[in-house]
Coordinates of C-alpha atoms in Angstrom, one line a residue:
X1 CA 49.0 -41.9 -43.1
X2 CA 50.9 -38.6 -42.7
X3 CA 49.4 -35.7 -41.0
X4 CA 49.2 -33.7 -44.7
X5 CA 47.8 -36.6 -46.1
X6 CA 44.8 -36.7 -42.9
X7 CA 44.2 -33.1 -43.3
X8 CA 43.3 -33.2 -47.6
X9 CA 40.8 -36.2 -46.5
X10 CA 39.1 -33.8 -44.3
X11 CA 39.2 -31.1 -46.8
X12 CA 37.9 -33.1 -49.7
X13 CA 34.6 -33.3 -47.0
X14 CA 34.5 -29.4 -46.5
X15 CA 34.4 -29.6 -50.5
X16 CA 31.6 -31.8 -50.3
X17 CA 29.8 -29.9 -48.1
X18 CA 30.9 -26.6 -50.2
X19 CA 29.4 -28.5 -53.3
X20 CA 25.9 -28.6 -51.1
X21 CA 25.8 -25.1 -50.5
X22 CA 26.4 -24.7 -54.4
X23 CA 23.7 -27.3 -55.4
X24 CA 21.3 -25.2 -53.5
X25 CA 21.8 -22.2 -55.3
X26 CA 21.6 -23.9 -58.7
X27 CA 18.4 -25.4 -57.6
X28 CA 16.8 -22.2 -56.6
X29 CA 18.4 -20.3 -60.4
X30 CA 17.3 -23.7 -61.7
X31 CA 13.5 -23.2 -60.6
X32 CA 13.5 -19.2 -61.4
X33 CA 14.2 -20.1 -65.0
X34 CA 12.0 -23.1 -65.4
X35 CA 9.1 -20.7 -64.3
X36 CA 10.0 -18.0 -66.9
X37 CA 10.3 -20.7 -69.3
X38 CA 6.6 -21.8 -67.8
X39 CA 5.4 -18.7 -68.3
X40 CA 6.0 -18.2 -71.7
X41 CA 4.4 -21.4 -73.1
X42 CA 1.8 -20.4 -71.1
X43 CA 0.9 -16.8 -72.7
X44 CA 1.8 -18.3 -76.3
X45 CA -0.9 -20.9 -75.4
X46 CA -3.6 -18.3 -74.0
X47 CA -2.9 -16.2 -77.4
X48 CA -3.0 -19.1 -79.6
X49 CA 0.1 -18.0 -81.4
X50 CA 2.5 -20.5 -83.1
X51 CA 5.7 -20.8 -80.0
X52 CA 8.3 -20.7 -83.1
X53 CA 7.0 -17.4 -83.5
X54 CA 9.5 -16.5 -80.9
X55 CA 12.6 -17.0 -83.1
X56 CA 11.5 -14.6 -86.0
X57 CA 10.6 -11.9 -83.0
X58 CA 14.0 -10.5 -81.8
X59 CA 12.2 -8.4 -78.8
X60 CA 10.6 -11.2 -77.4
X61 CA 13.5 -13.7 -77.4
X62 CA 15.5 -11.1 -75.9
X63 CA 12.8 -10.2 -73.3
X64 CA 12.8 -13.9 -72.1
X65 CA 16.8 -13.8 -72.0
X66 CA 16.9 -10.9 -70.3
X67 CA 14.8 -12.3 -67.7
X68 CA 17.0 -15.7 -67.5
X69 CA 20.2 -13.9 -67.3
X70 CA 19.5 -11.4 -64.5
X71 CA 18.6 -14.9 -62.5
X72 CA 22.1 -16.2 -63.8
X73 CA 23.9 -12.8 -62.3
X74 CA 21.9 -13.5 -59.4
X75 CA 23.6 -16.8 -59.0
X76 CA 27.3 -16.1 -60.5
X77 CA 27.0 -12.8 -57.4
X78 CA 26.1 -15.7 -55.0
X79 CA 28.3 -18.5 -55.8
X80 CA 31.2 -16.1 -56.0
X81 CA 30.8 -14.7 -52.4
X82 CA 30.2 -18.1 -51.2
X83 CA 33.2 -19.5 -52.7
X84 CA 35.3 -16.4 -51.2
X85 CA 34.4 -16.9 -48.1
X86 CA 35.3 -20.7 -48.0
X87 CA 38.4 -19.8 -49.7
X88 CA 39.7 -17.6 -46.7
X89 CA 38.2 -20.2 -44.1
X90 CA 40.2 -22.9 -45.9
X91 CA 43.5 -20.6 -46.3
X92 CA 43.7 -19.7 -42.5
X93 CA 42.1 -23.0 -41.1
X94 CA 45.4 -24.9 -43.8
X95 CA 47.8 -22.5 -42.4
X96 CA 46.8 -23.2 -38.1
X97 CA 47.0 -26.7 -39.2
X98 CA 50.2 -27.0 -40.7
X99 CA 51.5 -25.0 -38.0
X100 CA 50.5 -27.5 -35.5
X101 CA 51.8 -30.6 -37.8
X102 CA 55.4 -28.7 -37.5
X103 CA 55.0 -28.1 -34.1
X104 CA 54.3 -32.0 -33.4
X105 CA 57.1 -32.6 -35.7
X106 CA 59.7 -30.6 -34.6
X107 CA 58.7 -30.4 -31.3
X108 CA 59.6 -26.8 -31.4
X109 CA 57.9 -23.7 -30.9
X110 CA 56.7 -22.2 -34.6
X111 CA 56.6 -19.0 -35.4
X112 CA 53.1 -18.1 -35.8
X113 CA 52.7 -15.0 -39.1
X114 CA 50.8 -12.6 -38.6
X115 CA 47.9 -12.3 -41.0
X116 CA 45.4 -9.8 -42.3
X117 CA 42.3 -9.7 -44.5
X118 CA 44.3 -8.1 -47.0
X119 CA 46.9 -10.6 -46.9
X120 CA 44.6 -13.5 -47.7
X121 CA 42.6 -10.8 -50.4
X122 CA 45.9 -10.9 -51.7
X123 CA 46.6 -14.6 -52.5
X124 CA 43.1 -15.3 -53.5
X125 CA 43.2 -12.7 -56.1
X126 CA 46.0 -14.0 -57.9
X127 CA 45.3 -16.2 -61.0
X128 CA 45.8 -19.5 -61.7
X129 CA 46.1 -21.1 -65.3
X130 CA 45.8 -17.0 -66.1
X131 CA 42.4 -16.2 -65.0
X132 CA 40.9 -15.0 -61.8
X133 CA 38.1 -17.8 -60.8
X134 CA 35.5 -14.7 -60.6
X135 CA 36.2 -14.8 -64.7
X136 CA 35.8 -18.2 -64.8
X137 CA 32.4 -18.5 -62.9
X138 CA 31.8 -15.6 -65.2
X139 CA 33.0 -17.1 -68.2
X140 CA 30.5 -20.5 -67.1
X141 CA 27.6 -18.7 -66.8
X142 CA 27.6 -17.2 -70.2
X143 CA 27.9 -20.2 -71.4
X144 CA 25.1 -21.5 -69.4
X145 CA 23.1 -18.5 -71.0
X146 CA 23.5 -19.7 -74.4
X147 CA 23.0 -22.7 -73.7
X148 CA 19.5 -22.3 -72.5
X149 CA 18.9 -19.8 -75.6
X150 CA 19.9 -22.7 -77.7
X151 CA 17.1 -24.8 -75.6
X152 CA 14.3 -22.2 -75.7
X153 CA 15.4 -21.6 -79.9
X154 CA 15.6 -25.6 -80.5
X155 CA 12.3 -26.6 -78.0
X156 CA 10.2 -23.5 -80.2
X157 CA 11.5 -25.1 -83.5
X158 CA 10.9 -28.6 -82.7
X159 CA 7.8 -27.9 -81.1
X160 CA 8.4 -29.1 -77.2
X161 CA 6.2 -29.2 -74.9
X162 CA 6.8 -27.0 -71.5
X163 CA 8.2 -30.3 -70.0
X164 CA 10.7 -31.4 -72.3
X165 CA 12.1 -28.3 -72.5
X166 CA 12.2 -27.5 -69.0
X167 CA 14.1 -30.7 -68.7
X168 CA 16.7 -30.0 -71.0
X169 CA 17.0 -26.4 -69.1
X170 CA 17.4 -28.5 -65.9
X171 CA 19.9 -30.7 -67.6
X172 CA 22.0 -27.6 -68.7
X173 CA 22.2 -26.4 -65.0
X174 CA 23.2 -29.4 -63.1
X175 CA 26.2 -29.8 -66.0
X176 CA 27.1 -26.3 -64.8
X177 CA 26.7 -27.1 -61.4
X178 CA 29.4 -29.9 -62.0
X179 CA 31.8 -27.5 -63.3
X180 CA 30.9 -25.2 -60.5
X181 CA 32.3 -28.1 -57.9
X182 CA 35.3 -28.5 -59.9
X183 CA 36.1 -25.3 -59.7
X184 CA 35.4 -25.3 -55.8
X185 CA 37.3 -28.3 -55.7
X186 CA 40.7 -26.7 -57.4
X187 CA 40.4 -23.3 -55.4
X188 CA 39.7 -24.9 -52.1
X189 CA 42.7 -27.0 -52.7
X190 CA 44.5 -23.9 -53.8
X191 CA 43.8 -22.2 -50.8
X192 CA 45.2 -25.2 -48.7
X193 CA 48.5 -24.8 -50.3
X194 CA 48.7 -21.5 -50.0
X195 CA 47.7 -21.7 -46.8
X196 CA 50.6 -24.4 -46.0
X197 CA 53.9 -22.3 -47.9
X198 CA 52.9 -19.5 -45.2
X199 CA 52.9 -22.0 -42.5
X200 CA 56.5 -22.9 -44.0
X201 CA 57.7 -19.3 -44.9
X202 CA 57.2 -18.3 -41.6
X203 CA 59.5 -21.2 -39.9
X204 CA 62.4 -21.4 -42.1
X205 CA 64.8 -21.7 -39.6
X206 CA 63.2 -25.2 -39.1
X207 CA 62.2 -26.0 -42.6
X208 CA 64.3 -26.3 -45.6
X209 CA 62.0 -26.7 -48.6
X210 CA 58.5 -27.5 -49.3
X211 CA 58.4 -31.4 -51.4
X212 CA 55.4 -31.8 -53.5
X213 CA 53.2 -34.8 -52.7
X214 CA 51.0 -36.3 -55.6
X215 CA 48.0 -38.5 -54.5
X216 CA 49.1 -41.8 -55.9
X217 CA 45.9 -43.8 -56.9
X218 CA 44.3 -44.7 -60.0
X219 CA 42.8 -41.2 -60.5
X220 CA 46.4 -39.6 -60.3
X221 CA 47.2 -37.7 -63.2
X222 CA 50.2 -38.2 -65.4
X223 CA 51.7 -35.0 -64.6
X224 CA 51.6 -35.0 -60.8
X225 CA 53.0 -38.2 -60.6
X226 CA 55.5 -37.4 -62.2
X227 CA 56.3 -34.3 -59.7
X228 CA 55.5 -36.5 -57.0
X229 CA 58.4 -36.0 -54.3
X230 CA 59.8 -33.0 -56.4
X231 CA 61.1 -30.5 -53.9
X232 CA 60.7 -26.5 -54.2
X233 CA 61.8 -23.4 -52.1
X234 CA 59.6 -22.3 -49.3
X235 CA 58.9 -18.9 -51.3
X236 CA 58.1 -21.0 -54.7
X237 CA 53.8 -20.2 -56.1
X238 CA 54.0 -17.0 -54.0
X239 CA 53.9 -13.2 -55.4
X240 CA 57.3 -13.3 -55.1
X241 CA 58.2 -16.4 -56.8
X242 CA 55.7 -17.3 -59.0
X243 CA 55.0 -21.0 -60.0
X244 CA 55.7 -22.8 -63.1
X245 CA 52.5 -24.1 -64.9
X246 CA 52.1 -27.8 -64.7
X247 CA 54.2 -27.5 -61.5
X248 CA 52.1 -25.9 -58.9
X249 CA 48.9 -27.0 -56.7
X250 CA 46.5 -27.0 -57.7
X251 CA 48.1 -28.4 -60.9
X252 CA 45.4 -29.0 -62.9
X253 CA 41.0 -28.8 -62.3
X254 CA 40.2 -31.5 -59.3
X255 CA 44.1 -32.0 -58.4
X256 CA 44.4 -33.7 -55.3
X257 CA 48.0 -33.0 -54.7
X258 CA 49.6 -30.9 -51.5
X259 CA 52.9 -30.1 -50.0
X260 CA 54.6 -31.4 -47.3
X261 CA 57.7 -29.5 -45.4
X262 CA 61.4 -30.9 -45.3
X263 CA 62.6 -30.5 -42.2
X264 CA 66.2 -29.3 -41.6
X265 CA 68.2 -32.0 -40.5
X266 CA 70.8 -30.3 -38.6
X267 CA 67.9 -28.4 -36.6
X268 CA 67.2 -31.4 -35.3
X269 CA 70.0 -32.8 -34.6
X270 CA 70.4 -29.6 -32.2
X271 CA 67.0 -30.4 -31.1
X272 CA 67.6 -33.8 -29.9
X273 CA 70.7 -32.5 -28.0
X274 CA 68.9 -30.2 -26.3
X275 CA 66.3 -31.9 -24.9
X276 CA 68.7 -34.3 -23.6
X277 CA 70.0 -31.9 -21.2
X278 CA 66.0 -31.2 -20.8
X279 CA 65.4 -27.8 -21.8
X280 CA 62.9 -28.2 -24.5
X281 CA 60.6 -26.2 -22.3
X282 CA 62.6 -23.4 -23.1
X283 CA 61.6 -23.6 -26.3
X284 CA 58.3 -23.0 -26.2
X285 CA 57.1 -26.7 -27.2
X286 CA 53.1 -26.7 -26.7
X287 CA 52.4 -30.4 -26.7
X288 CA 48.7 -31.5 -27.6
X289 CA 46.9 -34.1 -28.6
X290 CA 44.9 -32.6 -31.1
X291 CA 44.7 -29.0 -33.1
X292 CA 41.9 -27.4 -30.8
X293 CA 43.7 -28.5 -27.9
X294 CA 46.8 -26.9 -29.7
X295 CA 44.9 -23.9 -31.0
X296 CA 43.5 -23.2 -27.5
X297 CA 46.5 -22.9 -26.1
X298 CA 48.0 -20.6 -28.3
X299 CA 44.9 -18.6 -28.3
X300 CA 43.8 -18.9 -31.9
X301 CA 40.6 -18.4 -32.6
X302 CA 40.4 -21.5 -34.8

């Protein structure tokens, strides 16, 4: 197992863990709106009025959505700084790490970029498949809104009780919480590989092209296997040089595909010269046997 390959294991369990931190916050929007929804049964029942009253009364059904969707902005505020602050983790913690793997490699001293919070603002605010992800959380959770107005409206009609309908509310968030992890899933991964063409644009003298690596299994779609092993510029998905849909990574929600850097062969042929007259010292080599070892020495606060 490649190095690349190692690295997206570990980053589908930072996913994982992400998709915790998200659950949590479903479950506490999850338990605000099943109490409104409490609520309201419960001062029909104390007035003795008919619940599909509710539906003919456009104040009061607004009144209770009002109430559910300020809990829904509540959680599309959260999820989206959450989901930020992974996303630069991931970027800078994929761009050390690939760094390192060329390092090992190459056996050469890389050229570390220098980075910024604007620079990594930068590539996480550029869209992918056309939208921001802040309009797609955005975009989910309106949906999720009608969704539970379509619950309230059907449960009044059809004469629910309070638990049947605060079931089917439950059932509505944990579908959106699913779509919330895919989306985790595809921008984490996009940070990774934006994370990695830096690691590459930054060393070009020592890497040729970037060649795109499909996760070959029986969940691999059609159209990353068939890019699997297709090469690219170092500069290709950037501001610069922007990618071609259905070619880039992520390529589509939940891709599990990455790049990995083609070294220059005729760098290291000169290499292996070299350090047969032993002067790869010169060079700035840091060997390691792992990343923090690595990191430490180059005083990277990893």
């Amino acid at each position: 197992m490649s190095r690349e390959e190692r690295y997206h294991e570990e980053l589908e369990t930072r996913i994982e863990k992400h998709g915790v931190k998200l659950k949590k916050l479903f479950s506490k929007a999850n338990k605000s709106i099943v109490q409104e929804i409490t609520d309201l049964y419960a001062r029909f029942a104390e007035s003795g009025e008919e619940l599909v009253s509710l539906i003919y009364n456009a104040a009061r059904l607004d009144l209770i959505m009002t109430s559910i969707k300020t809990i829904l902005h509540t959680l599309r505020m959260e999820e989206e700084q959450q989901l930020r602050i992974t996303w630069a983790e991931e970027y800078k913690l994929s761009l050390f790490h690939h760094l390192y793997f060329l390092e090992q490699d190459a056996q050469v001293e890389v050229r570390l970029p220098q980075i910024n919070t604007g620079m990594v603002i930068a590539a996480l605010e550029r869209p992918w498949k056309g939208r921001h992800f802040s309009k797609r959380i955005r975009m989910r959770t309106d949906l999720l809104a009608a969704a539970m107005e379509d619950v309230i409206t059907q449960g009044a009609t059809q004469g629910w009780g309070v638990t049947r309908t605060a079931k089917e509310i439950t059932k509505r968030t944990s579908e959106s919480w699913s779509s919330a992890q895919r989306l985790a899933r595809t921008e984490l991964n996009r940070a990774a590989a934006q994370g990695q063409t830096m690691a590459y644009q930054a060393n070009s003298d020592i890497v040729s092209e970037k060649e795109f690596c499909a996760t070959l299994d029986k969940r691999t779609s059609s159209e990353c296997r068939k890019l699997d092993g297709k090469r690219y510029p170092l500069d290709y998905d950037t501001a610069d040089n922007p990618g071609r849909e259905g070619e880039r990574i992520p390529n589509h929600p939940n891709c599990r595909s990455y790049w990995r850097p083609v070294l220059k062969s005729k760098v290291l042929e000169k290499l292996e010269r070299q350090r047969a007259y032993r002067i790869d010292q010169e060079r700035g080599y840091t060997s390691a046997r792992t990343f923090k070892e690595w990191a430490d020495k180059k005083g990277l606060a990893a």
